[in-house]
Coordinates of C-alpha atoms and ligand atoms in Angstrom, one line a residue:
X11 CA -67.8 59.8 19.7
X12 CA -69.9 57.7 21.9
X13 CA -71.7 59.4 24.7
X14 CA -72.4 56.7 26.3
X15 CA -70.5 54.1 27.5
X16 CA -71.6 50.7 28.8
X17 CA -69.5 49.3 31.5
X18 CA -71.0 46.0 30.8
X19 CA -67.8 44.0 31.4
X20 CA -67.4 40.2 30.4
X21 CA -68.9 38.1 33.5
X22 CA -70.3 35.4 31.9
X23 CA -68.1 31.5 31.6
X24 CA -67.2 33.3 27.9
X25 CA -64.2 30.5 27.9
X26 CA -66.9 27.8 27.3
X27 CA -67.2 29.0 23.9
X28 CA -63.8 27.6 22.9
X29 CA -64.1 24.0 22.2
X30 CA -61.6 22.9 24.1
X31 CA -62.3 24.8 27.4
X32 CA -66.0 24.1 27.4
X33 CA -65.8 22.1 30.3
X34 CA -63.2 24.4 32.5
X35 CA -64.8 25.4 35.8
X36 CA -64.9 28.7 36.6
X37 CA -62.4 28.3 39.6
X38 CA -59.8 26.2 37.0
X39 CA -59.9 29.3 35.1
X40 CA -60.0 31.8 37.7
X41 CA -56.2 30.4 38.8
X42 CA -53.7 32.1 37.5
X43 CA -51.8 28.2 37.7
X44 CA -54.2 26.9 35.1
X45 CA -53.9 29.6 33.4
X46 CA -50.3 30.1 32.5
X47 CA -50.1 25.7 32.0
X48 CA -53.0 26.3 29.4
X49 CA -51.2 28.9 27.8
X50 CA -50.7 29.1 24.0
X51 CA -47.5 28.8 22.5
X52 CA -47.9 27.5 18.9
X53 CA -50.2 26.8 16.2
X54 CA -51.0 23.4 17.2
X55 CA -51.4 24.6 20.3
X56 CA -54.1 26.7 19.1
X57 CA -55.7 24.1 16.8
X58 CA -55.7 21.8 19.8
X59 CA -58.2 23.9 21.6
X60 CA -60.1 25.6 18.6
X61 CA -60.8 22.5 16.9
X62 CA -62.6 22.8 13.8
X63 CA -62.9 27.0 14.8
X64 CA -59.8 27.3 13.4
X65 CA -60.2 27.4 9.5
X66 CA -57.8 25.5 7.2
X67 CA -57.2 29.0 5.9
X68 CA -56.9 30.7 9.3
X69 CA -54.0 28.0 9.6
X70 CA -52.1 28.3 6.5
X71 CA -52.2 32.5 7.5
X72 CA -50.8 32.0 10.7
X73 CA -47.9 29.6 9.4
X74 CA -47.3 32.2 6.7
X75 CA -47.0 34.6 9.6
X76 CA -44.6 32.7 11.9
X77 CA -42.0 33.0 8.9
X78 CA -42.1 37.1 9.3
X79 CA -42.8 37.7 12.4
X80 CA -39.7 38.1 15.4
X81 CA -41.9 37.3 17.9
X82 CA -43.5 34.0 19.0
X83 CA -47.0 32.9 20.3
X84 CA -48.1 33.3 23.8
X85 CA -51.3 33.8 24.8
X86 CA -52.9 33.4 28.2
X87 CA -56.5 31.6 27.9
X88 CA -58.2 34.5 29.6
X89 CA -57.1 36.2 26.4
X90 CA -57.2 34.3 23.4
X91 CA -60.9 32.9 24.7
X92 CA -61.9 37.0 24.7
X93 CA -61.2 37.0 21.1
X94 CA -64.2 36.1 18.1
X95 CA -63.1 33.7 16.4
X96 CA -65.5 33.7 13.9
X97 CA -62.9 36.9 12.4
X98 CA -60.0 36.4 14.5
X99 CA -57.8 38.9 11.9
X100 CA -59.9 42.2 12.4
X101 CA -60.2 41.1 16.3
X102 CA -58.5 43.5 18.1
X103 CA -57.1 41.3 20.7
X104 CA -56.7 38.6 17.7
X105 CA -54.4 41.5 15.8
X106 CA -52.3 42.3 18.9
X107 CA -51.1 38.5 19.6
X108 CA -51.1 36.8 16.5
X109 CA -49.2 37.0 13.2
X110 CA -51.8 36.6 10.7
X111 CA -49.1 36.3 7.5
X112 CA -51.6 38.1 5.0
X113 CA -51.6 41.3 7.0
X114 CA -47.9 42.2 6.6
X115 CA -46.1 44.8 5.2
X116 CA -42.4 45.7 4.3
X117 CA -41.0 46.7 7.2
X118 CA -40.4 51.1 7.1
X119 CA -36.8 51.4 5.1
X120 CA -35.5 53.2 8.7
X121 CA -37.2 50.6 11.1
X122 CA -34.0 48.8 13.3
X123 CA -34.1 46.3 16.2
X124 CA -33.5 49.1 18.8
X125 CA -35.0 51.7 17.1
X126 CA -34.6 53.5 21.3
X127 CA -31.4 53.3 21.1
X128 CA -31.9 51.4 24.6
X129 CA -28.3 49.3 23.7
X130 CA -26.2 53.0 23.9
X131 CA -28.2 54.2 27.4
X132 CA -27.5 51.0 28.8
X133 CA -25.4 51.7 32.1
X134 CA -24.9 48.2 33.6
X135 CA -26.2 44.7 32.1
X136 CA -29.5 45.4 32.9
X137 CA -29.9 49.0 33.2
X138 CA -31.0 51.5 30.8
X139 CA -30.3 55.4 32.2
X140 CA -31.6 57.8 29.7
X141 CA -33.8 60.6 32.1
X142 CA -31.3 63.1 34.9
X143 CA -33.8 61.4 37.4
X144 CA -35.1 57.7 36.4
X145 CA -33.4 54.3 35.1
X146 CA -35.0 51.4 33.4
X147 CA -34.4 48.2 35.0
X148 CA -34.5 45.2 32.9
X149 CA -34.3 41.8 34.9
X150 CA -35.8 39.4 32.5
X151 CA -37.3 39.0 28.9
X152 CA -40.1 36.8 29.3
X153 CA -43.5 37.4 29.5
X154 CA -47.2 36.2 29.9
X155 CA -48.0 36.9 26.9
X156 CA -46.2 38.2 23.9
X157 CA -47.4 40.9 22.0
X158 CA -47.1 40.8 18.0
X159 CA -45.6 44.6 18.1
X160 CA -43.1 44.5 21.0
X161 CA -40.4 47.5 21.1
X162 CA -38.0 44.8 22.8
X163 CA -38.5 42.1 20.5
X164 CA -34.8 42.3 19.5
X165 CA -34.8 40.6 23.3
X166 CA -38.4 40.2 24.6
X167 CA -40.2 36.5 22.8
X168 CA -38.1 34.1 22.2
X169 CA -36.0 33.3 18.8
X170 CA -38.4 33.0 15.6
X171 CA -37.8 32.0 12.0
X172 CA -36.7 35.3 11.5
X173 CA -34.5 36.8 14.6
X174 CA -32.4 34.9 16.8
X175 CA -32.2 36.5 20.5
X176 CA -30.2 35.7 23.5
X177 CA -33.3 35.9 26.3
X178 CA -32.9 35.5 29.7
X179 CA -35.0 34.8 33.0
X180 CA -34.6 36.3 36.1
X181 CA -31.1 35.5 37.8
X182 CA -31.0 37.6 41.3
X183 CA -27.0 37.2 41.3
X184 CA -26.5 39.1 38.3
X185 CA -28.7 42.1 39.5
X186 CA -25.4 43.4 41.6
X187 CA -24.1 45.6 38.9
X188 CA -27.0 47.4 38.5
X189 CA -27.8 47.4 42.2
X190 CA -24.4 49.0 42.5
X191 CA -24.7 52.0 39.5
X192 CA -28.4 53.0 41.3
X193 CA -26.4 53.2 44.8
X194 CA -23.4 55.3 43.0
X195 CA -26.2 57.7 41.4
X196 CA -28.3 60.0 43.7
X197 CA -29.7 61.2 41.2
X198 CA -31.4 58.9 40.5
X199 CA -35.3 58.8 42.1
X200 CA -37.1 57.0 39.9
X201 CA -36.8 53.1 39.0
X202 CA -39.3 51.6 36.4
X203 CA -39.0 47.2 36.6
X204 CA -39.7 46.1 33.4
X205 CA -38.3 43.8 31.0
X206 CA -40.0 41.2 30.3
X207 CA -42.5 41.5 32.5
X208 CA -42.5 41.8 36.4
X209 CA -45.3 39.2 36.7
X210 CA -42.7 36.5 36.1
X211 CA -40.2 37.5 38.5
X212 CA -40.9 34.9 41.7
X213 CA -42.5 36.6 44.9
X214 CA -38.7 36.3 46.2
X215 CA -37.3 38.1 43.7
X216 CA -40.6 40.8 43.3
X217 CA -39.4 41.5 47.0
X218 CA -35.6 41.6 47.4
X219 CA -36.2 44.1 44.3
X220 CA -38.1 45.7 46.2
X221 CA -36.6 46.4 49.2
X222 CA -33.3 46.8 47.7
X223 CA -34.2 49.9 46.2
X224 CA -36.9 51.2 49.1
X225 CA -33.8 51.1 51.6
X226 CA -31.6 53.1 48.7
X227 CA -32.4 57.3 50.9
X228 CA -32.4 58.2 47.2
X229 CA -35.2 56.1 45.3
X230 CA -38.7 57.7 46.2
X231 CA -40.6 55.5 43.4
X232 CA -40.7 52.2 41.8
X233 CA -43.0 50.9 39.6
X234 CA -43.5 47.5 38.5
X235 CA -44.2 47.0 34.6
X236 CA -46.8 44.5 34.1
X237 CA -48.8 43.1 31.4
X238 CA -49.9 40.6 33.7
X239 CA -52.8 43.2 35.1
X240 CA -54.2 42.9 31.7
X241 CA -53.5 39.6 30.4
X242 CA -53.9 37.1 33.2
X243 CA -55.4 39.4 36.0
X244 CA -56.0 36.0 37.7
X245 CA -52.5 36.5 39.0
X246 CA -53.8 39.0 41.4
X247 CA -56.9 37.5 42.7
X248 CA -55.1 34.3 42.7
X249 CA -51.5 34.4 43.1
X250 CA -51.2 35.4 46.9
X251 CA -47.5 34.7 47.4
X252 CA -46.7 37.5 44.5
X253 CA -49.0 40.1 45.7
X254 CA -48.4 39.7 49.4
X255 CA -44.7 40.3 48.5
X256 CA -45.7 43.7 46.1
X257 CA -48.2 44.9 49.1
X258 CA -44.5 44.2 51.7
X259 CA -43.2 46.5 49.1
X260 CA -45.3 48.6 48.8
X261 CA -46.2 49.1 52.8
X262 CA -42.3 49.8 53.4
X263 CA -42.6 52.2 50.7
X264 CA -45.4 54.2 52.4
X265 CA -43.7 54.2 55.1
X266 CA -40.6 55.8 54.0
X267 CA -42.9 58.1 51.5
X268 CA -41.6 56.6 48.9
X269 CA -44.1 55.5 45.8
X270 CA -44.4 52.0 44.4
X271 CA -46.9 51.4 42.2
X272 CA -47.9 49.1 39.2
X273 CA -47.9 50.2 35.4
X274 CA -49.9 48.4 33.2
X275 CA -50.5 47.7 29.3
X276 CA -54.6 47.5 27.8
X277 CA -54.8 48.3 24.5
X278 CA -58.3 48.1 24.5
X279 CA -61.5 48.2 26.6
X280 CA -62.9 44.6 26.1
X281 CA -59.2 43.5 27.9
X282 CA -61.1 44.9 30.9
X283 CA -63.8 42.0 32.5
X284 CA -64.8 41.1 35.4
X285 CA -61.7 39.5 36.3
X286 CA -59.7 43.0 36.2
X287 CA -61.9 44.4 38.2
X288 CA -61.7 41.9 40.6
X289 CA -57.9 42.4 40.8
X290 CA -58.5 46.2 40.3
X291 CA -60.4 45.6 43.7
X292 CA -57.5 43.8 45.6
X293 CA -54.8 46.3 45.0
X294 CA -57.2 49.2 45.3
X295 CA -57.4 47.5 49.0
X296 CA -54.0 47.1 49.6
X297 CA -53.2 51.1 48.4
X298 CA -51.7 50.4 45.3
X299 CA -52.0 52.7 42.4
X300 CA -52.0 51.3 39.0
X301 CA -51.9 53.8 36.1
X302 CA -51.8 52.2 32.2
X303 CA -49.6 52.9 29.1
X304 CA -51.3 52.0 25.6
X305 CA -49.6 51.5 22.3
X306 CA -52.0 52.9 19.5
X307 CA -52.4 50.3 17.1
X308 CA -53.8 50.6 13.8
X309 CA -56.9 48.4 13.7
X310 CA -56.7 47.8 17.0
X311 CA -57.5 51.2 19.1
X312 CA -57.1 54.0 16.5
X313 CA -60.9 55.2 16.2
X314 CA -62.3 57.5 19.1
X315 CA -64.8 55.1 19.5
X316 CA -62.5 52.3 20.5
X317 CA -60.4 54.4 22.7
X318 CA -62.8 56.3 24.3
X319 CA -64.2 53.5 25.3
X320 CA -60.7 52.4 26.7
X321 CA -60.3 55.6 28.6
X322 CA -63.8 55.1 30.3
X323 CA -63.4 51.9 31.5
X324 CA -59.5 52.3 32.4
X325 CA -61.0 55.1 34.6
X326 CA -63.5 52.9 36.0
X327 CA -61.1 50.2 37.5
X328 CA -58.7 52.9 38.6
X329 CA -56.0 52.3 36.1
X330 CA -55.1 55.8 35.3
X331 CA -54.5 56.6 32.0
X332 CA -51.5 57.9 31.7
X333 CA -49.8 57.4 28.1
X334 CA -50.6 56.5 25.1
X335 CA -47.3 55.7 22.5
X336 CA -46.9 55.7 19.1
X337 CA -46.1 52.5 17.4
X338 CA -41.8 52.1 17.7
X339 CA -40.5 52.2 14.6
X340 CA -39.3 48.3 14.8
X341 CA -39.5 45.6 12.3
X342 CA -42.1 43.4 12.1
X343 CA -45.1 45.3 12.6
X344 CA -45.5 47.9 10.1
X345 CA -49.0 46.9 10.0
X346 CA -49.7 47.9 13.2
X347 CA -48.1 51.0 13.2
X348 CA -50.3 54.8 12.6
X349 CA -49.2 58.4 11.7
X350 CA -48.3 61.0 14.2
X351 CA -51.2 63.0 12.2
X352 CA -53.8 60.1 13.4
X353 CA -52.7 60.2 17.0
X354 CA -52.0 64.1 16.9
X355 CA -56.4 64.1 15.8
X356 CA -57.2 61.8 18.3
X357 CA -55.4 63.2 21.4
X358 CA -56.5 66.6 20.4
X359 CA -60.7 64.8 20.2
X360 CA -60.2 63.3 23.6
X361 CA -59.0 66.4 25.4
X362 CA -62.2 67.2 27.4
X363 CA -64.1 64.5 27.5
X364 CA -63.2 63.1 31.0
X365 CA -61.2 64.2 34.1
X366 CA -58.3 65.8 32.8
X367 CA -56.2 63.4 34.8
X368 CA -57.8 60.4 32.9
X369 CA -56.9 62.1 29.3
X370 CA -53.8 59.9 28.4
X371 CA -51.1 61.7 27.1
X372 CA -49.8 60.9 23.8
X373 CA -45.8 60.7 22.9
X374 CA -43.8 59.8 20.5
X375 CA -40.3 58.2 21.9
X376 CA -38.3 59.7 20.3
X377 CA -36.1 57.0 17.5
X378 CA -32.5 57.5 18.7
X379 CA -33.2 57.5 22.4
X380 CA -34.4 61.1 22.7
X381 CA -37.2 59.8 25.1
X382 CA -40.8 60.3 25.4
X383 CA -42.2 63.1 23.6
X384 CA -45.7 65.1 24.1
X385 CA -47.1 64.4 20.8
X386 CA -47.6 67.9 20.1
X387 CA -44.2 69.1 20.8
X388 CA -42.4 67.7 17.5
X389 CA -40.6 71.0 15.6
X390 CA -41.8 70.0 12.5
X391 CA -43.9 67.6 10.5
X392 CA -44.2 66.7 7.0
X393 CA -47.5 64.8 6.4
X394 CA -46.7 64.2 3.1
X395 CA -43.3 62.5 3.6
X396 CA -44.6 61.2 6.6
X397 CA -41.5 62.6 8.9
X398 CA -41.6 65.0 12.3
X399 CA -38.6 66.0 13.7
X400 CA -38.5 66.3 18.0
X401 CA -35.9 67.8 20.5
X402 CA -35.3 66.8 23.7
X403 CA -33.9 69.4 25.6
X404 CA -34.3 68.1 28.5
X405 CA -32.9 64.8 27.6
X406 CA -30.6 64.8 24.9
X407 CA -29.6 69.2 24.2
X408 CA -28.5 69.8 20.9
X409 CA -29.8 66.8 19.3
X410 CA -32.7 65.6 16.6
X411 CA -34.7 62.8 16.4
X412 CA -37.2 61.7 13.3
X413 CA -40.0 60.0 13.8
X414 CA -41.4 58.0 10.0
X415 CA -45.2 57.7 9.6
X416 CA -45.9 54.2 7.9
X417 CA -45.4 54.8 3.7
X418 CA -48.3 53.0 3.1
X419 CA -50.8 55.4 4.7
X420 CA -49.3 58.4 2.8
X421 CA -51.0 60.2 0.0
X422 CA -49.8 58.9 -3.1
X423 CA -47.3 61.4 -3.9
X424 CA -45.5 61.0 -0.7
X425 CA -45.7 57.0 -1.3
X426 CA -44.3 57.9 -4.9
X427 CA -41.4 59.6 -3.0
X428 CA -40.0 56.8 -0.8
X429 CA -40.1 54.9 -4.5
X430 CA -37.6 56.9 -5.2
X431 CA -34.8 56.8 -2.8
X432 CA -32.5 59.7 -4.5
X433 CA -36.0 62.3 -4.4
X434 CA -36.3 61.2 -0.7
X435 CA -32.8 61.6 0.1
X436 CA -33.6 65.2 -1.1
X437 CA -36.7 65.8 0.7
X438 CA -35.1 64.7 3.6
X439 CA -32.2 67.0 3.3
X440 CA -34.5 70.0 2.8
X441 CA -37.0 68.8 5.7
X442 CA -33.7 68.5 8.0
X443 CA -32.4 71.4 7.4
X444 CA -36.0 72.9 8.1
X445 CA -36.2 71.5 11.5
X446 CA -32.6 72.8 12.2
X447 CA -33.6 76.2 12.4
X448 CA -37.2 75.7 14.2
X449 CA -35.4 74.0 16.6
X450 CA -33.1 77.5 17.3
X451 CA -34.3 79.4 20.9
X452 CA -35.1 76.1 23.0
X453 CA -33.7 76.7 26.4
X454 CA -32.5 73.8 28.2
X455 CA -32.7 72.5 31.3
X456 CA -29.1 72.0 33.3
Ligands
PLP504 C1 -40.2 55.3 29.7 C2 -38.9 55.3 30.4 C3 -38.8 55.7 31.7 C4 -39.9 56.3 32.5 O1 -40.3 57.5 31.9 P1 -41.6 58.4 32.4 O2 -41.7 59.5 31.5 O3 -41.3 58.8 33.8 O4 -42.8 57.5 32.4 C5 -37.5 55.7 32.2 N1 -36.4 55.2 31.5 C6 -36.6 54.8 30.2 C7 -35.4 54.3 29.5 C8 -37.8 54.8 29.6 O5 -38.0 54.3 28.4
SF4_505 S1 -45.8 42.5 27.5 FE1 -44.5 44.2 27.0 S2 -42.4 43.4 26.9 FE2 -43.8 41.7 26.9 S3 -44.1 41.2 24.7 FE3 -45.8 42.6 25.3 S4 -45.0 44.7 24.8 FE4 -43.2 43.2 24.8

């Protein structure tokens, strides 16, 4: 583990570096405008700026991907110029946003579209009730960017080679129904707005959101879910309509003690640059909290090292780390995914080393729709089948889930297992019936 960690964030014009932005001022690229017009959103697209960066094998690897991947390209500039491109495929920010073809895997035999089971919690067209006390509110599928492993690619990206979708933009009118199920549900206190991605929703629509749900006596706290913090964080320093209409938000909210807040995705700590902390700064000024959720990636941010380092500087703009998931088990992105045993070592090393509320907390949610689960509370695990078995007594009484580690990380004999679908079928069985009766003596909670 490091012990010491360098906040030396990104402040130079590192853009320049990419042929094609080498002349871009530093106030072209500090507007969020510029940046989501310069976006990337194909190959040529990325040819077009690397130039000759961009090998001819580089290129061949990327078409290769966009025939297995389910999600498309989009990358902001302030991201794609962050990554090296002298080895863009072991670049973590590289890895997370582009499908490089040579780096996938079959897909897990039990990966599915919505492996959350989001479809069967879904209460109104855009609603997703799963918790006694907080709903999922889905308003849109687009993004800024989109992210190779998405759990909501089945909506989230746009149709690819691969997987047709029916995505949607924002459209106020059709919020009603949900509008009216969180008015008919008191118990309901808690409203995440995801999607998509709230930093595509208009100022208009970021505010009649909003309010709507500040005025409901029941809701005490919202939270926005953006990727936008992270990937263009030019939207807040620059994009004054959107945050004035958050901080109107989030000034009724105060006044009626009622939370609204901003959750946020970095994966890891060289997403963090001067520009973050820039719009760390504004909202810090304006009283709103941001707190982070990480997916752990494998070759992304699944060394200490790496996420240490993530921790430290999440801490250091205020972005409190609050979870880290493992990888959903969807298709697509088995290459990206890590066993329970890898993230079960690495929240156990990071316990201690900072302010305990900074120590992320690492869940599983749950395949099925048992929720998220505290890493550490699964009934059972076999490492050598790579299954765990979780409860959710609090969520789902009575039930299991199974969570599958990714076969090709399992000793060989486990590997040799899964080759065999009538031995697995029978390890399965037996580890089942094992996690039945460990899961016996749970109390629930009414
Ligand atoms: C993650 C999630 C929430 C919020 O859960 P917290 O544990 O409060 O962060 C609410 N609804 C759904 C469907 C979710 O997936
Ligand atoms: S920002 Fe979130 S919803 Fe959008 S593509 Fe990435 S993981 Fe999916």
């Amino acid at each position: 583990m490091a012990t010491h960690v360098p906040y030396a964030f990104v402040t130079d014009e590192y853009w320049r570096n990419v042929p094609g932005w080498a002349g871009v001022s530093r106030d072209e690229f500090g507007n969020h405008r510029w940046q989501d017009r310069h976006g990337i959103t194909s190959i040529e697209g990325l040819a077009g700026v690397l130039g000759s960066r961009l090998s001819p094998g580089l290129l061949q690897d990327l078409k290769h991907g966009l025939t297995r991947t389910p999600m498309r390209i989009r990358l902001t500039p302030y991201l794609a110029a962050l990554i090296d491109w002298s080895n863009p495929i072991d670049d973590p920010i590289g890895r997370q946003f582009l499908p490089f073809g040579s780096r996938f895997l079959d897909n897990h035999p039990f990966a599915v579209d919505d492996s959350l089971n989001e479809d069967g919690d879904r209460v109104a067209p855009f609603l997703v009730h799963r918790y006694p006390d907080r709903a999922l509110f889905l308003p849109l599928t687009v993004c800024p960017v989109y992210c190779a492993f998405c759990t909501r690619s089945r909506l989230v990206g746009g149709s690819t080679a691969i997987k047709a979708k029916e995505t949607y933009g924002a459209s106020p009118e059709a919020w009603e129904a949900t509008f009216a199920y969180l008015r008919a549900h008191p118990e309901i206190e808690d409203v995440v707005i995801s999607g998509g991605d709230a930093a595509m929703l208009r100022p208009d629509a970021i505010e009649s959101i909003g309010r709507t749900l500040v005025e409901m006596p029941h809701i005490r706290r919202l939270r926005y879910a953006t990727r936008g913090l992270a990937a263009i964080p030019m939207k807040i320093t620059s994009d004054d309509a959107w945050v004035r209409a958050l901080a109107r938000v989030s000034d009724a909210g105060r006044r009626a003690m009622k939370e609204v807040c901003v959750h946020t995705h970095v994966n890891v700590g060289a997403e963090i640059t001067e520009w973050t902390v820039a719009a760390s700064q504004r909202l810090i000024d304006l009283g709103i909290r941001v707190r982070n959720q990480s997916v752990l990636l494998r070759g992304v941010n699944d060394t200490l090292d790496v996420m240490h380092q993530l921790i430290k500087r999440l801490s250091y703009v205020q972005f409190q780390p609050y979870l880290v998931y493992l990888h959903d088990m969807v298709p697509g992105c088995e290459h990206l995914r890590t066993r329970l045993s890898d993230a079960l070592g690495m929240s156990k090393a990071l316990l201690g080393t900072t302010a305990g509320f900074n120590v992320p907390r690492f869940v599983c949610d749950a395949p099925g729709g048992g929720g998220k689960r505290e890493i550490f509370s699964h009934e059972c695990y076999d490492r050598e089948l790579g299954v765990s078995a979780w409860s959710a007594p609090g969520v789902k009484p009575g039930h299991l889930f199974y969570y599958f580690d990714p076969v090709d990380l399992l000793p060989e004999s486990g590997r040799r297992i899964w080759r065999e679908p009538c031995e697995r079928d029978k390890r399965l069985a037996t580890f089942k019936a094992l996690a039945r009766s460990c899961q016996n003596g749970h109390g629930t909670v009414a």
